[in-house]
Amino acid sequence: MDNLQIATPEIFLLAATCAVLVVGLFVQAKSNTVYWLSQLTLVITLIMSLSQIGDDAVTGLSGAYTVDVLSASLKSWVLVIAIGIFLYSRDYVGNRKIARSEYFVLGLFAVAGMMIMVSATHMLSVYLGLELLALSQYAMVALHRDNGLASEAAMKYFVLGALASGMLLYGMSMIYGATGSLNLTVIGDVLAGNSETLSAERTIGARFGLTFLIVGLAFKLGAVPFHMWVPDVYEGAPTSVTMFISTAPKIAAFAMLVRLLVGGLETLSADWQQMLAILSALSMVVGNLIAIAQTNIKRMFAYSTISHVGFLLMGIVGATNEGYSASMFYAITYAFTTLAAFGVILAVSRAGFEADQLTDLSGLGKKNALLAGVMLLAMISLAGVPPAVGFYAKLSVLESAVGAGFTWLAILGVIMSVVGAFYYLRIIKIMFFDDPADDIEVNPAGDVTAGLAINGLAVIGLGLAPGLIMGACIAAFA
Amino acid sequence: MSFPILSLTIWLPILAGVLIIALGDRPARKLAGVASILTLLASLPLYFGFDSGTAEMQFQESLAWLPSFNINYALGVDGISMPLIILTTMINVIVVISAWQVIKDRPAMYLGAFSIMTGLMVGVFSSLDAMLFYIFFEATLIPMFLIIGIWGGPKRVYATVKFFLYTFLGSVFMLIALIYMYKQGGSFSILSLHDLPLNQDQQYWIFLAFLAAFAVKIPMWPVHTWLPDAHVEAPTAGSAVLAAVMLKMGGYGFLRFSLPITPDASAHMDTFMIVISLVAVVYIGFVALAQRDMKKLIAYSSISHMGFVTLGIFIAFRLIAKGDDAGVALGLEGAMIQMISHGFISAAMFLCVGVMYDRVHSREIADYGGVINTMPIFAAFMVFFAMANAGLPGTSGFVGEFMVILASFKTNFWIAFLASLTLILGAAYTLWMVKRVIMGPIGNDKVAALTDINSREFWMLALLAMMVLLIGVWPNVIGGVMHASVENLVQHISTSKY
């Protein structure tokens, strides 16, 4: 085992999580000890991750693990967003019959899984990270065990997730057969070699493997036509878990996509570009069109996520470094914008009342202008209206698609973003133009309000100064 | 770099708007009043310090903003954009006065939204970077969406969503065109886009993309249908700003983007553009004649007048083909003066309707009659603005229309003939409305109970009347600053790009 220290943040996180798990057994169900310990763990891990930014790329653990600019910055974002998730969901899990210490412990394990995915440069470590994340999420979806909808969602998630894992493993094994390695760097080198080292049959084998790999990835990302599980899982899961699933894991999924397709299989880019272009186009169209018909916020967000996955893929379709940084920017901004939106939904819900219907937000502008303002910013950002940060995310992926000659995809994208604007506007309309259905006050805890205010400021502030993240994203692929 | 007047004019109202919303309803009116006057004062040096002898961009500022995309925070004005900025800041003052007593529901948000929108609109007219322009152009949709949606009439949700989606759909095509040109030339600088070599196909596609954005915004027939809805449902000040300034973004876009970037495609498409402009002038004029709702009537009248603007712009290519450069400048300047003049007149008309609506709560023409008997001062203003809207000589409404008709005459008698129909139609629908609303015996008890305008309303209308009269008798007050820039534009669009 060489270079173990490059994984210090993950090792610390896992060790601390185990400690939190034990502590959780001894504290009272109502105490906030586990919550604070979890936040402390995340903050310390964040500091450790941040300290890795700027270092040269180091590969260790027999080539299975790499720390570079990409991994360090993505990990930091995952951790920042996880801190936000825990903050927003604290009262939600506290007020419901959810095993709250398990919620935080499973969340920490999922974060560890994401961090491993971000750094993995070996198919085994990619898979390891992915399954650690996925298994934690299956359990989190099922935390509401008395709720039939939640159990059903968890089953669906588990079965389809396992199917996707199977696809991934099958693709990986074929690529192993074709190239003789699971190490992504080695795979890249072998595929880049000339025809003498790689016979025609082996190239075909690698392409088959690639196809299965992409199917698996599309399942995990929720790209059309492998998206069937997304709406049901989003709707069935407790809202705090929906928030979890829809934010930070997108960043990890982006990392996995880049590590596999760019790190290992970039030589086959002519093959995967076409597949991703179709997945991207279908996801944008289907996601946006079906989202219009939804009355449940969580389902609406599920379809909206599908459409955003389409945009995310649009950046990668070009197979250029600027496209990858555009997608990275998209993943990060999408995650913290969605975090803000779900944060508001959680703040509006209370014990015995799930704010999961669109009408549950009616009159929020009158009840709590700050929350409504944050939601407004999140919505215009998701719709891609300047000056919110989501506009630059769309701009950069469109720019990379046009640059790579996929102008038709870019045009489809902008038309679909207008369709998307319709249902985001509807939320603004419900909050500001409709009268409140009741006069129950909406007053979340002070730290939650502060968190949401910061989150909303980030959505608009990073829109005014998008260079702050953009620079890091470009550096990651320089 | 000298003192950043443009940045001040953009950010002062935006920050003031945020502050107004943050501080709540109590100090909102006074704050908004102070902010709007300060913004107007901040913008005045643009006019008085303007060097009308040059076509160079003036008051320039430039900062690297998003270096990875070569997007700069680049500002500057020439004779085409500067008058529109002054118009914007003036209308903002009028808006605050008009809302002073009228808005009871959440005044801080209302005034804050208008203040923010003022800054964004100034940003539209002063951006020298295409992406910065796009950002301001789109961002104006958000406050307007909220203004119509929160303070609008009964069908406000339908109207505001339609408004947003129509204009958003139009401008995303522009976004793709901008990205495409950035990929070709490596820059978003508007001035360098002007010099970007483009072949015929590229020009056509880019022209159409821009057309989608600007035709919807201005709005041209047949993509105008969002406008009457938006106007009818918008609160008074919303209608005023929409007609006075937001529509001008479309006309400005044609002048700043379509013509110089795609001169050959514009020249090839000129017949098409002239025809749909004339349809707007004539057909929409007839539609206006049939309206029963005063706001709708003025909205259709706006579309008809904007048809004049596009006519003046695209007639230019006919005249270029004839080698009549003076005629080209006449048409373009006519279009620009028409935009400014319409800004004041339409704002005034909407505010007049607002004054009556505040008292009677109806915009139906049939609910009035004989208003002059109970509101003589108001009636004087209303008749004056109606005359200006009909293009009476001596008012600003005459100048632009006359110049455009004169330019049309130089190309084709029938174009000029059809365009001049607006003088008859415009007079018909405005005067007929005035006749039914203002003149005659008192129509009903509600009109009998009317009280004349107070001093706040008086000054609001008087300011606008002064501007309408000033431009009417001394058109050079705005025409003078335009010459050099227009000549430069003519030079540019008469040179083929390939």
Tab-separated table of C-alpha atoms in Angstrom, chain A residues 61-377:
chain	number	residue	atom	x	y	z
A	61	LEU	CA	-3.127	2.850	-3.531
A	62	SER	CA	-1.796	0.857	-6.503
A	63	GLY	CA	-3.213	3.297	-8.988
A	64	ALA	CA	-6.733	2.974	-7.653
A	65	TYR	CA	-6.922	6.428	-6.158
A	66	THR	CA	-5.957	9.857	-7.429
A	67	VAL	CA	-5.946	13.232	-5.811
A	68	ASP	CA	-5.843	16.107	-8.264
A	69	VAL	CA	-7.422	19.526	-8.697
A	70	LEU	CA	-10.610	17.926	-9.962
A	71	SER	CA	-11.027	15.608	-7.008
A	72	ALA	CA	-10.069	18.157	-4.377
A	73	SER	CA	-12.498	20.784	-5.579
A	74	LEU	CA	-15.348	18.373	-6.239
A	75	LYS	CA	-14.912	16.798	-2.820
A	76	SER	CA	-15.005	20.204	-1.199
A	77	TRP	CA	-18.262	20.986	-2.949
A	78	VAL	CA	-19.731	17.629	-1.958
A	79	LEU	CA	-18.858	18.375	1.653
A	80	VAL	CA	-20.169	21.938	1.571
A	81	ILE	CA	-23.430	20.722	0.139
A	82	ALA	CA	-23.637	17.880	2.640
A	83	ILE	CA	-23.260	20.416	5.448
A	84	GLY	CA	-26.175	22.329	3.948
A	85	ILE	CA	-28.242	19.166	3.588
A	86	PHE	CA	-27.758	18.238	7.231
A	87	LEU	CA	-28.568	21.761	8.368
A	88	TYR	CA	-31.805	21.956	6.396
A	89	SER	CA	-32.956	18.454	7.278
A	90	ARG	CA	-32.217	18.567	11.022
A	91	ASP	CA	-35.669	19.720	12.083
A	92	TYR	CA	-37.398	17.682	9.393
A	93	VAL	CA	-35.973	14.367	10.596
A	94	GLY	CA	-36.398	15.459	14.193
A	95	ASN	CA	-40.100	16.087	13.786
A	96	ARG	CA	-40.874	12.770	12.151
A	97	LYS	CA	-40.652	9.161	13.065
A	98	ILE	CA	-37.346	8.871	11.281
A	99	ALA	CA	-34.454	7.219	13.003
A	100	ARG	CA	-32.511	10.423	13.120
A	101	SER	CA	-29.081	9.260	14.177
A	102	GLU	CA	-29.225	6.682	11.395
A	103	TYR	CA	-30.127	9.441	8.953
A	104	PHE	CA	-26.970	11.331	9.705
A	105	VAL	CA	-24.760	8.243	9.896
A	106	LEU	CA	-26.044	6.923	6.574
A	107	GLY	CA	-25.588	10.385	5.145
A	108	LEU	CA	-21.977	10.397	6.266
A	109	PHE	CA	-21.396	7.004	4.682
A	110	ALA	CA	-22.931	8.252	1.477
A	111	VAL	CA	-20.615	11.258	1.552
A	112	ALA	CA	-17.689	8.890	1.960
A	113	GLY	CA	-18.920	6.935	-1.048
A	114	MET	CA	-19.120	10.107	-3.093
A	115	MET	CA	-15.619	11.125	-2.100
A	116	ILE	CA	-14.310	7.752	-3.183
A	117	MET	CA	-16.104	8.027	-6.521
A	118	VAL	CA	-14.587	11.433	-7.093
A	119	SER	CA	-11.056	10.186	-6.578
A	120	ALA	CA	-11.368	6.719	-8.073
A	121	THR	CA	-9.168	5.981	-11.078
A	122	HIS	CA	-9.656	2.241	-11.054
A	123	MET	CA	-12.854	0.490	-12.012
A	124	LEU	CA	-12.933	-1.332	-8.700
A	125	SER	CA	-12.647	1.803	-6.645
A	126	VAL	CA	-15.242	3.518	-8.841
A	127	TYR	CA	-17.572	0.645	-8.149
A	128	LEU	CA	-16.737	0.562	-4.475
A	129	GLY	CA	-17.549	4.228	-4.034
A	130	LEU	CA	-20.690	3.962	-6.096
A	131	GLU	CA	-22.054	1.047	-4.068
A	132	LEU	CA	-21.206	2.662	-0.754
A	133	LEU	CA	-23.227	5.676	-1.895
A	134	ALA	CA	-26.040	3.627	-3.396
A	135	LEU	CA	-26.506	1.268	-0.447
A	136	SER	CA	-26.619	4.165	1.981
A	137	GLN	CA	-29.217	5.844	-0.182
A	138	TYR	CA	-31.404	2.741	-0.464
A	139	ALA	CA	-31.516	2.631	3.295
A	140	MET	CA	-32.164	6.352	3.594
A	141	VAL	CA	-35.121	6.164	1.251
A	142	ALA	CA	-36.559	3.388	3.437
A	143	LEU	CA	-36.045	5.280	6.701
A	144	HIS	CA	-39.712	6.131	6.776
A	145	ARG	CA	-40.537	2.492	7.230
A	146	ASP	CA	-44.217	2.891	8.155
A	147	ASN	CA	-44.827	4.721	4.929
A	148	GLY	CA	-45.884	2.430	2.081
A	149	LEU	CA	-44.822	4.881	-0.560
A	150	ALA	CA	-41.336	5.128	0.923
A	151	SER	CA	-40.927	1.345	1.127
A	152	GLU	CA	-42.053	0.980	-2.446
A	153	ALA	CA	-39.653	3.692	-3.548
A	154	ALA	CA	-36.822	2.023	-1.705
A	155	MET	CA	-37.584	-1.332	-3.333
A	156	LYS	CA	-37.744	0.230	-6.755
A	157	TYR	CA	-34.586	2.147	-6.176
A	158	PHE	CA	-32.804	-0.938	-4.917
A	159	VAL	CA	-33.886	-3.250	-7.735
A	160	LEU	CA	-33.181	-0.782	-10.530
A	161	GLY	CA	-29.989	0.367	-8.852
A	162	ALA	CA	-28.817	-3.213	-8.642
A	163	LEU	CA	-29.678	-3.702	-12.294
A	164	ALA	CA	-27.645	-0.642	-13.174
A	165	SER	CA	-24.758	-1.905	-11.102
A	166	GLY	CA	-24.976	-5.168	-12.974
A	167	MET	CA	-24.778	-3.324	-16.270
A	168	LEU	CA	-21.799	-1.374	-15.088
A	169	LEU	CA	-20.018	-4.478	-13.865
A	170	TYR	CA	-20.736	-6.286	-17.103
A	171	GLY	CA	-19.338	-3.381	-19.119
A	172	MET	CA	-16.312	-3.210	-16.867
A	173	SER	CA	-15.623	-6.896	-17.268
A	174	MET	CA	-15.810	-6.625	-21.057
A	175	ILE	CA	-13.404	-3.739	-21.040
A	176	TYR	CA	-11.168	-5.783	-18.785
A	177	GLY	CA	-11.349	-8.577	-21.326
A	178	ALA	CA	-10.440	-6.235	-24.148
A	179	THR	CA	-7.661	-4.331	-22.482
A	180	GLY	CA	-6.444	-6.612	-19.727
A	181	SER	CA	-6.718	-4.038	-16.982
A	182	LEU	CA	-9.143	-2.348	-14.660
A	183	ASN	CA	-6.886	0.592	-14.054
A	184	LEU	CA	-8.339	3.504	-15.999
A	185	THR	CA	-4.974	5.010	-16.857
A	186	VAL	CA	-3.747	1.683	-18.212
A	187	ILE	CA	-6.999	1.178	-20.133
A	188	GLY	CA	-6.563	4.598	-21.673
A	189	ASP	CA	-3.000	3.801	-22.681
A	190	VAL	CA	-3.928	0.421	-24.166
A	191	LEU	CA	-6.824	1.829	-26.176
A	192	ALA	CA	-4.707	4.705	-27.397
A	193	GLY	CA	-2.095	2.244	-28.635
A	194	ASN	CA	-2.122	1.312	-32.294
A	195	SER	CA	-3.848	-1.640	-33.921
A	196	GLU	CA	-0.878	-3.960	-33.370
A	197	THR	CA	-1.387	-4.022	-29.655
A	198	LEU	CA	-5.180	-4.142	-29.881
A	199	SER	CA	-6.793	-6.493	-32.347
A	200	ALA	CA	-10.044	-5.650	-34.101
A	201	GLU	CA	-12.055	-8.077	-31.978
A	202	ARG	CA	-10.687	-6.544	-28.831
A	203	THR	CA	-11.646	-3.071	-29.998
A	204	ILE	CA	-15.145	-4.317	-30.629
A	205	GLY	CA	-15.142	-5.867	-27.196
A	206	ALA	CA	-14.156	-2.574	-25.683
A	207	ARG	CA	-16.974	-0.872	-27.573
A	208	PHE	CA	-19.494	-3.382	-26.285
A	209	GLY	CA	-18.162	-2.795	-22.828
A	210	LEU	CA	-18.517	0.908	-23.359
A	211	THR	CA	-22.150	0.533	-24.335
A	212	PHE	CA	-22.994	-1.355	-21.178
A	213	LEU	CA	-21.005	1.092	-19.145
A	214	ILE	CA	-23.024	3.970	-20.576
A	215	VAL	CA	-26.281	2.183	-19.925
A	216	GLY	CA	-25.211	1.704	-16.341
A	217	LEU	CA	-24.166	5.304	-16.000
A	218	ALA	CA	-27.384	6.521	-17.593
A	219	PHE	CA	-29.354	4.439	-15.096
A	220	LYS	CA	-27.457	5.922	-12.204
A	221	LEU	CA	-27.769	9.462	-13.551
A	222	GLY	CA	-31.427	9.032	-14.410
A	223	ALA	CA	-31.026	9.908	-18.092
A	224	VAL	CA	-33.893	9.060	-20.455
A	225	PRO	CA	-34.737	6.249	-21.323
A	226	PHE	CA	-33.271	4.846	-18.097
A	227	HIS	CA	-35.063	7.330	-15.870
A	228	MET	CA	-38.123	5.365	-14.746
A	229	TRP	CA	-37.083	5.090	-11.125
A	230	VAL	CA	-36.366	8.772	-10.596
A	231	PRO	CA	-39.884	10.216	-10.123
A	232	ASP	CA	-41.063	7.383	-7.880
A	233	VAL	CA	-37.997	7.492	-5.685
A	234	TYR	CA	-38.072	11.275	-5.424
A	235	GLU	CA	-41.727	11.227	-4.490
A	236	GLY	CA	-41.618	8.281	-2.112
A	237	ALA	CA	-38.517	9.227	-0.169
A	238	PRO	CA	-38.773	11.511	2.855
A	239	THR	CA	-38.210	15.049	1.549
A	240	SER	CA	-34.882	15.419	3.308
A	241	VAL	CA	-33.696	12.258	1.569
A	242	THR	CA	-34.990	13.527	-1.752
A	243	MET	CA	-32.910	16.610	-1.177
A	244	PHE	CA	-29.922	14.394	-0.429
A	245	ILE	CA	-30.357	12.280	-3.557
A	246	SER	CA	-30.885	15.219	-5.845
A	247	THR	CA	-27.917	17.358	-4.847
A	248	ALA	CA	-24.449	16.129	-3.881
A	249	PRO	CA	-24.592	12.746	-5.683
A	250	LYS	CA	-24.945	14.619	-8.981
A	251	ILE	CA	-21.456	15.951	-8.429
A	252	ALA	CA	-20.157	12.462	-7.669
A	253	ALA	CA	-21.958	11.065	-10.702
A	254	PHE	CA	-20.337	13.714	-12.851
A	255	ALA	CA	-16.961	12.720	-11.462
A	256	MET	CA	-17.631	9.060	-12.194
A	257	LEU	CA	-18.681	9.901	-15.734
A	258	VAL	CA	-15.528	11.883	-16.308
A	259	ARG	CA	-13.234	9.344	-14.698
A	260	LEU	CA	-14.637	6.480	-16.770
A	261	LEU	CA	-15.291	8.127	-20.115
A	262	VAL	CA	-12.566	10.726	-20.194
A	263	GLY	CA	-9.963	9.169	-17.929
A	264	GLY	CA	-10.226	5.684	-19.355
A	265	LEU	CA	-12.126	5.622	-22.615
A	266	GLU	CA	-11.437	8.963	-24.262
A	267	THR	CA	-10.011	7.146	-27.294
A	268	LEU	CA	-13.486	5.797	-27.935
A	269	SER	CA	-14.987	9.281	-27.709
A	270	ALA	CA	-16.342	9.100	-31.249
A	271	ASP	CA	-18.505	6.198	-30.018
A	272	TRP	CA	-19.719	7.623	-26.753
A	273	GLN	CA	-20.284	11.139	-28.099
A	274	GLN	CA	-23.157	9.915	-30.240
A	275	MET	CA	-24.701	7.883	-27.437
A	276	LEU	CA	-24.475	10.762	-24.986
A	277	ALA	CA	-25.922	13.209	-27.521
A	278	ILE	CA	-29.024	11.029	-27.848
A	279	LEU	CA	-29.300	10.554	-24.087
A	280	SER	CA	-28.904	14.290	-23.623
A	281	ALA	CA	-31.544	15.223	-26.199
A	282	LEU	CA	-34.066	12.684	-24.891
A	283	SER	CA	-33.510	13.677	-21.280
A	284	MET	CA	-34.048	17.361	-21.964
A	285	VAL	CA	-37.205	16.771	-23.966
A	286	VAL	CA	-38.854	14.112	-21.825
A	287	GLY	CA	-37.836	15.610	-18.504
A	288	ASN	CA	-39.083	19.095	-19.300
A	289	LEU	CA	-42.308	18.076	-20.996
A	290	ILE	CA	-43.443	15.688	-18.284
A	291	ALA	CA	-42.444	18.041	-15.496
A	292	ILE	CA	-45.111	20.482	-16.670
A	293	ALA	CA	-47.888	18.057	-15.793
A	294	GLN	CA	-46.778	17.446	-12.194
A	295	THR	CA	-48.598	18.776	-9.175
A	296	ASN	CA	-46.272	17.234	-6.631
A	297	ILE	CA	-43.156	19.311	-6.077
A	298	LYS	CA	-40.944	16.305	-5.534
A	299	ARG	CA	-42.101	14.646	-8.735
A	300	MET	CA	-41.672	17.913	-10.553
A	301	PHE	CA	-38.132	18.161	-9.316
A	302	ALA	CA	-37.532	14.583	-10.360
A	303	TYR	CA	-38.403	15.359	-13.964
A	304	SER	CA	-36.555	18.638	-13.762
A	305	THR	CA	-33.492	16.697	-12.603
A	306	ILE	CA	-33.820	14.442	-15.611
A	307	SER	CA	-33.779	17.444	-17.884
A	308	HIS	CA	-30.768	18.892	-16.103
A	309	VAL	CA	-28.945	15.616	-16.555
A	310	GLY	CA	-29.525	16.193	-20.257
A	311	PHE	CA	-27.790	19.556	-19.992
A	312	LEU	CA	-24.994	18.054	-17.942
A	313	LEU	CA	-24.394	15.455	-20.638
A	314	MET	CA	-24.416	18.162	-23.301
A	315	GLY	CA	-21.136	19.468	-21.969
A	316	ILE	CA	-19.491	16.069	-22.089
A	317	VAL	CA	-20.822	15.322	-25.575
A	318	GLY	CA	-18.288	17.676	-27.113
A	319	ALA	CA	-15.379	15.652	-25.666
A	320	THR	CA	-13.336	18.790	-25.130
A	321	ASN	CA	-11.679	20.062	-21.987
A	322	GLU	CA	-13.812	23.174	-21.970
A	323	GLY	CA	-16.897	21.004	-22.279
A	324	TYR	CA	-15.848	18.941	-19.263
A	325	SER	CA	-15.300	22.067	-17.199
A	326	ALA	CA	-18.666	23.373	-18.387
A	327	SER	CA	-20.347	20.185	-17.164
A	328	MET	CA	-18.478	20.350	-13.912
A	329	PHE	CA	-19.691	23.909	-13.425
A	330	TYR	CA	-23.187	22.731	-14.273
A	331	ALA	CA	-23.093	19.882	-11.758
A	332	ILE	CA	-21.837	22.103	-8.952
A	333	THR	CA	-24.255	24.960	-9.551
A	334	TYR	CA	-27.145	22.576	-10.052
A	335	ALA	CA	-26.381	20.906	-6.739
A	336	PHE	CA	-26.334	24.029	-4.620
A	337	THR	CA	-29.272	25.625	-6.421
A	338	THR	CA	-31.399	22.539	-5.853
A	339	LEU	CA	-30.174	22.505	-2.280
A	340	ALA	CA	-31.634	25.988	-1.820
A	341	ALA	CA	-34.939	24.959	-3.367
A	342	PHE	CA	-35.326	21.880	-1.201
A	343	GLY	CA	-34.124	23.842	1.799
A	344	VAL	CA	-37.105	26.147	1.392
A	345	ILE	CA	-39.491	23.228	0.942
A	346	LEU	CA	-38.186	21.633	4.136
A	347	ALA	CA	-38.436	24.934	5.980
A	348	VAL	CA	-42.086	25.262	4.968
A	349	SER	CA	-43.008	21.734	6.013
A	350	ARG	CA	-43.590	20.952	9.664
A	351	ALA	CA	-44.576	18.011	11.847
A	352	GLY	CA	-47.513	16.264	10.223
A	353	PHE	CA	-47.396	18.481	7.155
A	354	GLU	CA	-45.321	17.681	4.100
A	355	ALA	CA	-44.983	20.685	1.831
A	356	ASP	CA	-44.844	18.471	-1.194
A	357	GLN	CA	-47.750	19.765	-3.228
A	358	LEU	CA	-47.192	22.838	-5.356
A	359	THR	CA	-50.127	24.549	-3.662
A	360	ASP	CA	-48.459	24.138	-0.276
A	361	LEU	CA	-46.180	26.995	-1.201
A	362	SER	CA	-49.006	29.403	-1.981
A	363	GLY	CA	-48.603	32.845	-0.509
A	364	LEU	CA	-45.116	32.162	0.779
A	365	GLY	CA	-44.117	35.604	-0.458
A	366	LYS	CA	-46.456	37.104	2.129
A	367	LYS	CA	-45.670	34.665	4.928
A	368	ASN	CA	-41.901	34.758	4.739
A	369	ALA	CA	-40.413	36.991	2.081
A	370	LEU	CA	-36.885	35.757	2.657
A	371	LEU	CA	-37.708	32.113	1.998
A	372	ALA	CA	-39.772	33.072	-1.020
A	373	GLY	CA	-36.913	35.209	-2.284
A	374	VAL	CA	-34.453	32.337	-1.974
A	375	MET	CA	-36.861	30.069	-3.804
A	376	LEU	CA	-37.332	32.719	-6.486
A	377	LEU	CA	-33.594	32.895	-7.047
